[in-house]
Amino acid sequence: MFTTTAKFISLDGKLVPEDEARLHVLSPAVKYGLTVFEGICGYGDHKGENLNIFRLREHLVRLQQSMHIMRYDRSYTVEEMTEQVIEVVRANEVRDDCHIRLSAHILGTALMDATGPVALSCGAVNRSRRALDDKAVRASISSWARIDEKSMPPRVKVAANYHNGRLGEIQAKADGYDKAIFLTGAGKVAEGAGACLFMVRDGIPATPIATEGILESITRASILDIFAEELDMPATERVIDRTELYLAEEIFFCGSAYEVTPIVNVDGLPVGDGEIGPVTRRVWDAYQAAVRGESARRQDWLTAVYSQAAVAAK
Ligand code: PMP
């Protein structure tokens, strides 16, 4: 999915060649996974001229929230981070679909209660375009429960949290599935390893509520908006049982990297007729129109990298 690596990475405010962007092996970032991060998608336009970053501001605000909850001793303004992101994308001359990886690390050689020094890094890698029909997955309910507020903060994108998803993904693949779906400790549906989830049951779209141990996903929020404003099909945010997934007509993952990823089978049971459903297709079409800049009403979700005003306007 991610093909070419970037030529330049920005580290601590400086652009450096990719192989010089290194962290100390004894840093809390390395030892304890004390890195908060965002994965942000850029989308090329049809002419191959401009690149639009999807919901950049929302990602930067969430990174600030992650730094706050993880008690970093410094933060960055949205303007500072916007400038670094745009600088990296331009330095790498990225004009087609890409995944921008922005992280805030705790450096130094102190122990796990370190709150600084903080350094920001940003890189961008190319990303191939995929049709919806090539994205369908078979999922299993993981025997690993999703982390919860009593132990780790689920609404924070801190690297250490991702071992939960990693273990579930490895297990799912070992069991012959593509992806894992995590339940909460109370046995309710939470999300995937790097994606939130919607189901359509009795014609009504539903997604787990934000207090069910999920990441407060920007794609989820965008799709809730698309359901309400464009598809005339308001979605509910509610508690979802495991067995509802066995009865749903349609299920899909959503996330910056996953975009809209149909789930056509859960635990060996076909979802609906086992094919990508019509609602999933409508959501995909509306989402693609938004990210590609083809939706007039969604222009404020995009930051155009090569327009003169890109930095000043945000
Ligand atoms: N859950 C987790 C654990 C994630 O890592 C992601 C990807 N950021 C998501 C959900 C989807 O979030 P978003 O739509 O903001 O990318």
Short mmCIF file of C-alpha atoms and ligand atoms in Angstrom, two decimals:
data_model
loop_
_atom_site.label_atom_id
_atom_site.label_comp_id
_atom_site.label_asym_id
_atom_site.label_seq_id
_atom_site.Cartn_x
_atom_site.Cartn_y
_atom_site.Cartn_z
CA MET A 1 0.00 0.00 0.00
CA PHE A 2 2.80 2.43 0.88
CA THR A 3 5.36 2.28 -1.91
CA THR A 4 8.12 4.88 -1.94
CA THR A 5 9.84 6.45 1.01
CA ALA A 6 10.44 10.17 1.27
CA LYS A 7 13.72 11.87 0.36
CA PHE A 8 13.49 14.37 3.20
CA ILE A 9 12.11 14.21 6.68
CA SER A 10 11.69 17.13 8.99
CA LEU A 11 13.12 16.51 12.45
CA ASP A 12 13.10 19.09 15.19
CA GLY A 13 12.39 21.88 12.71
CA LYS A 14 15.10 20.95 10.17
CA LEU A 15 14.78 19.14 6.85
CA VAL A 16 17.22 16.22 6.76
CA PRO A 17 17.83 13.37 4.29
CA GLU A 18 15.71 10.39 5.23
CA ASP A 19 18.54 8.22 6.57
CA GLU A 20 19.69 10.98 8.90
CA ALA A 21 16.35 11.24 10.67
CA ARG A 22 17.28 9.15 13.71
CA LEU A 23 16.23 8.91 17.35
CA HIS A 24 18.46 7.86 20.25
CA VAL A 25 17.98 4.17 21.14
CA LEU A 26 17.74 5.07 24.83
CA SER A 27 15.12 7.79 24.32
CA PRO A 28 11.69 7.34 25.95
CA ALA A 29 10.32 7.57 22.37
CA VAL A 30 12.09 4.32 21.55
CA LYS A 31 12.04 2.56 24.92
CA TYR A 32 8.45 3.25 25.96
CA GLY A 33 6.73 4.09 22.70
CA LEU A 34 6.52 7.68 23.97
CA THR A 35 5.62 9.15 20.62
CA VAL A 36 2.25 10.66 19.80
CA PHE A 37 1.43 10.79 16.12
CA GLU A 38 -1.00 11.44 13.30
CA GLY A 39 -1.37 9.70 9.94
CA ILE A 40 -2.76 12.24 7.49
CA CYS A 41 -3.72 11.66 3.86
CA GLY A 42 -2.87 13.86 0.92
CA TYR A 43 -4.79 13.38 -2.33
CA GLY A 44 -3.61 14.30 -5.81
CA ASP A 45 -6.01 16.03 -8.16
CA HIS A 46 -6.85 14.57 -11.56
CA LYS A 47 -4.41 16.84 -13.40
CA GLY A 48 -1.47 15.68 -11.24
CA GLU A 49 -0.80 19.30 -10.29
CA ASN A 50 -2.09 19.95 -6.83
CA LEU A 51 -2.21 17.99 -3.63
CA ASN A 52 -4.97 18.41 -1.08
CA ILE A 53 -4.42 17.40 2.53
CA PHE A 54 -7.58 16.05 4.10
CA ARG A 55 -8.70 17.67 7.37
CA LEU A 56 -5.22 18.81 8.35
CA ARG A 57 -6.37 21.17 11.09
CA GLU A 58 -8.40 18.43 12.81
CA HIS A 59 -5.37 16.12 12.82
CA LEU A 60 -3.16 18.85 14.27
CA VAL A 61 -5.65 19.64 17.02
CA ARG A 62 -5.84 15.95 17.92
CA LEU A 63 -2.03 15.81 18.08
CA GLN A 64 -2.12 18.75 20.50
CA GLN A 65 -4.68 16.85 22.60
CA SER A 66 -2.46 13.75 22.59
CA MET A 67 0.53 15.83 23.78
CA HIS A 68 -1.64 17.35 26.49
CA ILE A 69 -2.99 14.05 27.83
CA MET A 70 0.47 12.44 27.70
CA ARG A 71 1.76 15.48 29.67
CA TYR A 72 4.36 16.72 27.19
CA ASP A 73 6.14 19.79 28.58
CA ARG A 74 5.73 21.68 25.33
CA SER A 75 3.32 21.80 22.45
CA TYR A 76 3.18 23.30 18.97
CA THR A 77 0.68 25.64 17.45
CA VAL A 78 -1.48 24.55 14.53
CA GLU A 79 0.36 27.15 12.42
CA GLU A 80 3.83 25.79 13.32
CA MET A 81 2.80 22.24 12.51
CA THR A 82 1.02 23.24 9.28
CA GLU A 83 4.20 24.91 8.12
CA GLN A 84 6.30 21.80 8.80
CA VAL A 85 3.84 19.49 7.06
CA ILE A 86 3.67 21.67 3.97
CA GLU A 87 7.44 22.12 3.90
CA VAL A 88 8.02 18.35 3.91
CA VAL A 89 5.45 17.63 1.22
CA ARG A 90 6.85 20.35 -1.01
CA ALA A 91 10.49 19.30 -0.38
CA ASN A 92 9.60 15.79 -1.53
CA GLU A 93 7.63 17.18 -4.48
CA VAL A 94 4.69 14.95 -3.63
CA ARG A 95 1.82 15.59 -6.05
CA ASP A 96 -0.03 12.30 -5.84
CA ASP A 97 -1.69 10.35 -3.03
CA CYS A 98 0.46 10.17 0.06
CA HIS A 99 0.42 9.38 3.75
CA ILE A 100 1.91 12.10 5.93
CA ARG A 101 3.32 10.88 9.23
CA LEU A 102 3.62 13.57 11.85
CA SER A 103 4.95 12.57 15.27
CA ALA A 104 5.95 14.25 18.52
CA HIS A 105 8.64 12.27 20.35
CA ILE A 106 10.09 12.46 23.83
CA LEU A 107 13.86 12.49 23.36
CA GLY A 108 16.72 12.53 25.88
CA THR A 109 17.72 9.47 27.88
CA ALA A 110 15.48 9.85 30.93
CA LEU A 111 12.99 7.27 32.17
CA MET A 112 9.30 6.73 31.61
CA ASP A 113 8.06 9.77 33.53
CA ALA A 114 9.98 12.14 31.22
CA THR A 115 7.84 14.96 29.80
CA GLY A 116 10.51 16.36 27.46
CA PRO A 117 12.53 17.29 25.52
CA VAL A 118 9.96 17.13 22.75
CA ALA A 119 10.79 16.95 19.05
CA LEU A 120 8.46 16.95 16.09
CA SER A 121 9.13 14.80 13.03
CA CYS A 122 7.29 14.67 9.74
CA GLY A 123 7.68 12.48 6.67
CA ALA A 124 5.48 11.61 3.71
CA VAL A 125 5.29 8.36 1.77
CA ASN A 126 3.54 7.61 -1.50
CA ARG A 127 0.32 5.72 -1.36
CA SER A 128 -1.31 3.76 -4.18
CA ARG A 129 -4.90 4.42 -5.24
CA ARG A 130 -7.26 1.50 -4.75
CA ALA A 131 -10.77 0.85 -6.00
CA LEU A 132 -13.42 0.00 -3.43
CA ASP A 133 -13.86 -3.47 -4.96
CA ASP A 134 -10.23 -4.27 -4.15
CA LYS A 135 -10.57 -3.24 -0.51
CA ALA A 136 -13.08 -5.73 0.93
CA VAL A 137 -11.84 -7.65 3.99
CA ARG A 138 -12.83 -10.61 6.15
CA ALA A 139 -12.67 -9.81 9.85
CA SER A 140 -12.76 -11.74 13.08
CA ILE A 141 -13.70 -10.65 16.58
CA SER A 142 -10.45 -10.47 18.48
CA SER A 143 -9.87 -12.31 21.73
CA TRP A 144 -7.82 -9.25 22.70
CA ALA A 145 -10.10 -6.62 24.26
CA ARG A 146 -9.67 -2.98 23.22
CA ILE A 147 -7.68 -0.90 25.74
CA ASP A 148 -9.83 1.23 27.99
CA GLU A 149 -9.68 4.35 30.13
CA LYS A 150 -8.77 2.35 33.24
CA SER A 151 -5.38 1.42 31.79
CA MET A 152 -4.44 3.33 28.62
CA PRO A 153 -6.09 6.38 27.05
CA PRO A 154 -7.89 5.11 23.92
CA ARG A 155 -8.59 8.58 22.49
CA VAL A 156 -4.86 9.33 22.37
CA LYS A 157 -2.69 8.34 19.42
CA VAL A 158 0.35 7.29 21.44
CA ALA A 159 2.59 4.65 19.85
CA ALA A 160 2.48 2.42 22.95
CA ASN A 161 -1.30 1.96 22.53
CA TYR A 162 -0.75 0.27 19.18
CA HIS A 163 0.49 -3.00 20.63
CA ASN A 164 -3.14 -3.75 21.39
CA GLY A 165 -4.01 -3.47 17.69
CA ARG A 166 -0.83 -5.22 16.61
CA LEU A 167 -1.51 -8.30 18.71
CA GLY A 168 -5.07 -8.50 17.42
CA GLU A 169 -3.99 -8.13 13.78
CA ILE A 170 -1.35 -10.85 14.10
CA GLN A 171 -3.89 -13.14 15.74
CA ALA A 172 -6.51 -12.44 13.04
CA LYS A 173 -4.04 -13.28 10.27
CA ALA A 174 -2.86 -16.43 12.08
CA ASP A 175 -6.51 -17.50 12.22
CA GLY A 176 -6.98 -16.93 8.47
CA TYR A 177 -8.74 -13.53 8.50
CA ASP A 178 -7.58 -10.16 7.16
CA LYS A 179 -8.48 -7.87 10.05
CA ALA A 180 -9.47 -7.82 13.72
CA ILE A 181 -12.49 -6.17 15.33
CA PHE A 182 -11.98 -5.36 19.01
CA LEU A 183 -14.65 -5.49 21.71
CA THR A 184 -14.54 -3.44 24.89
CA GLY A 185 -13.86 -5.14 28.23
CA ALA A 186 -17.68 -5.25 28.61
CA GLY A 187 -18.00 -7.16 25.32
CA LYS A 188 -19.41 -4.34 23.17
CA VAL A 189 -18.09 -3.47 19.71
CA ALA A 190 -15.28 -0.89 19.80
CA GLU A 191 -13.26 -0.60 16.57
CA GLY A 192 -10.50 -2.07 14.39
CA ALA A 193 -6.74 -1.87 14.90
CA GLY A 194 -6.39 1.45 13.06
CA ALA A 195 -9.94 2.22 12.05
CA CYS A 196 -13.42 2.87 13.40
CA LEU A 197 -16.44 0.93 12.27
CA PHE A 198 -19.98 1.48 10.97
CA MET A 199 -22.68 -1.11 10.43
CA VAL A 200 -26.02 -0.80 8.65
CA ARG A 201 -28.74 -2.70 10.45
CA ASP A 202 -32.38 -2.63 9.35
CA GLY A 203 -31.38 0.17 6.99
CA ILE A 204 -29.99 2.41 9.74
CA PRO A 205 -26.27 3.19 9.91
CA ALA A 206 -24.76 2.96 13.39
CA THR A 207 -21.31 3.39 14.91
CA PRO A 208 -20.05 2.82 18.49
CA ILE A 209 -20.20 5.93 20.67
CA ALA A 210 -17.05 7.91 21.45
CA THR A 211 -16.91 6.65 25.04
CA GLU A 212 -16.67 2.97 24.00
CA GLY A 213 -12.85 3.00 24.00
CA ILE A 214 -12.50 4.21 20.42
CA LEU A 215 -10.15 6.76 18.93
CA GLU A 216 -12.15 9.89 18.16
CA SER A 217 -11.69 9.33 14.47
CA ILE A 218 -11.71 12.21 12.01
CA THR A 219 -12.98 9.94 9.24
CA ARG A 220 -15.81 8.72 11.49
CA ALA A 221 -16.81 12.34 12.13
CA SER A 222 -16.63 13.09 8.39
CA ILE A 223 -18.79 10.07 7.55
CA LEU A 224 -21.36 10.94 10.22
CA ASP A 225 -21.58 14.30 8.50
CA ILE A 226 -21.84 12.72 5.04
CA PHE A 227 -24.65 10.42 6.24
CA ALA A 228 -26.61 13.33 7.70
CA GLU A 229 -25.93 16.04 5.13
CA GLU A 230 -25.49 14.22 1.84
CA LEU A 231 -27.12 10.79 2.02
CA ASP A 232 -30.21 11.88 3.96
CA MET A 233 -29.65 8.87 6.19
CA PRO A 234 -28.66 10.04 9.69
CA ALA A 235 -26.46 7.54 11.49
CA THR A 236 -26.83 6.71 15.18
CA GLU A 237 -23.97 6.63 17.67
CA ARG A 238 -24.84 3.83 20.06
CA VAL A 239 -23.64 0.72 21.91
CA ILE A 240 -23.35 -2.21 19.48
CA ASP A 241 -23.39 -5.88 20.43
CA ARG A 242 -21.14 -8.47 18.81
CA THR A 243 -24.07 -10.49 17.49
CA GLU A 244 -25.51 -7.41 15.76
CA LEU A 245 -22.52 -7.64 13.45
CA TYR A 246 -23.75 -11.10 12.44
CA LEU A 247 -27.16 -9.60 11.56
CA ALA A 248 -26.00 -6.39 9.86
CA GLU A 249 -26.68 -5.86 6.15
CA GLU A 250 -23.39 -3.99 5.74
CA ILE A 251 -20.29 -3.19 7.79
CA PHE A 252 -17.27 -1.07 6.94
CA PHE A 253 -14.13 0.19 8.61
CA CYS A 254 -13.26 3.86 8.28
CA GLY A 255 -10.05 5.75 8.95
CA SER A 256 -7.56 8.06 7.29
CA ALA A 257 -5.55 5.18 5.82
CA TYR A 258 -8.49 2.74 5.56
CA GLU A 259 -10.76 5.41 4.03
CA VAL A 260 -13.87 3.23 3.59
CA THR A 261 -13.00 -0.48 3.79
CA PRO A 262 -15.92 -2.90 3.36
CA ILE A 263 -16.11 -5.84 5.78
CA VAL A 264 -17.84 -8.65 3.88
CA ASN A 265 -17.46 -11.44 6.42
CA VAL A 266 -17.25 -11.56 10.23
CA ASP A 267 -16.11 -14.70 12.03
CA GLY A 268 -16.79 -16.73 8.89
CA LEU A 269 -20.36 -15.44 8.50
CA PRO A 270 -21.07 -13.42 5.34
CA VAL A 271 -22.20 -9.86 6.03
CA GLY A 272 -25.53 -9.50 4.18
CA ASP A 273 -25.03 -11.35 0.91
CA GLY A 274 -21.25 -11.31 1.37
CA GLU A 275 -20.77 -8.55 -1.23
CA ILE A 276 -20.02 -4.84 -0.85
CA GLY A 277 -23.37 -3.21 -0.08
CA PRO A 278 -25.10 -0.18 -1.67
CA VAL A 279 -24.79 2.08 1.38
CA THR A 280 -21.05 1.41 1.63
CA ARG A 281 -20.74 2.33 -2.06
CA ARG A 282 -22.62 5.60 -1.56
CA VAL A 283 -20.44 6.53 1.42
CA TRP A 284 -17.30 5.69 -0.59
CA ASP A 285 -18.44 7.85 -3.51
CA ALA A 286 -19.24 10.82 -1.28
CA TYR A 287 -15.96 10.40 0.63
CA GLN A 288 -13.94 10.18 -2.57
CA ALA A 289 -15.63 13.31 -3.93
CA ALA A 290 -14.71 15.12 -0.69
CA VAL A 291 -11.05 14.05 -0.56
CA ARG A 292 -10.49 14.65 -4.30
CA GLY A 293 -11.83 18.20 -4.07
CA GLU A 294 -14.85 17.38 -6.24
CA SER A 295 -17.44 18.27 -3.63
CA ALA A 296 -18.20 22.00 -3.52
CA ARG A 297 -19.51 21.79 0.06
CA ARG A 298 -16.36 20.04 1.36
CA GLN A 299 -13.70 22.48 0.20
CA ASP A 300 -13.05 23.57 3.79
CA TRP A 301 -11.93 20.01 4.61
CA LEU A 302 -8.94 20.43 2.28
CA THR A 303 -5.59 22.25 2.44
CA ALA A 304 -4.11 22.81 -1.04
CA VAL A 305 -0.33 22.35 -0.70
CA TYR A 306 0.77 24.09 -3.87
CA SER A 307 -1.53 27.07 -3.68
CA GLN A 308 0.28 30.22 -2.61
CA ALA A 309 -2.09 30.79 0.24
CA ALA A 310 -1.71 27.32 1.77
CA VAL A 311 0.24 28.26 4.85
CA ALA A 312 -1.15 31.73 5.37
CA ALA A 313 -4.78 30.60 5.18
CA LYS A 314 -4.62 27.86 7.79
N1 PMP B 1 -8.74 3.98 15.57
C1 PMP B 1 -7.40 3.89 15.67
C2 PMP B 1 -6.81 3.11 16.79
C3 PMP B 1 -6.57 4.54 14.74
O1 PMP B 1 -5.25 4.45 14.81
C4 PMP B 1 -7.17 5.26 13.68
C5 PMP B 1 -6.30 5.92 12.64
N2 PMP B 1 -5.90 7.20 13.06
C6 PMP B 1 -8.57 5.34 13.64
C7 PMP B 1 -9.32 4.68 14.59
C8 PMP B 1 -9.24 6.17 12.59
O2 PMP B 1 -8.99 7.53 12.91
P1 PMP B 1 -8.92 8.65 11.80
O3 PMP B 1 -10.19 8.57 11.03
O4 PMP B 1 -8.82 9.92 12.54
O5 PMP B 1 -7.74 8.35 10.95
#
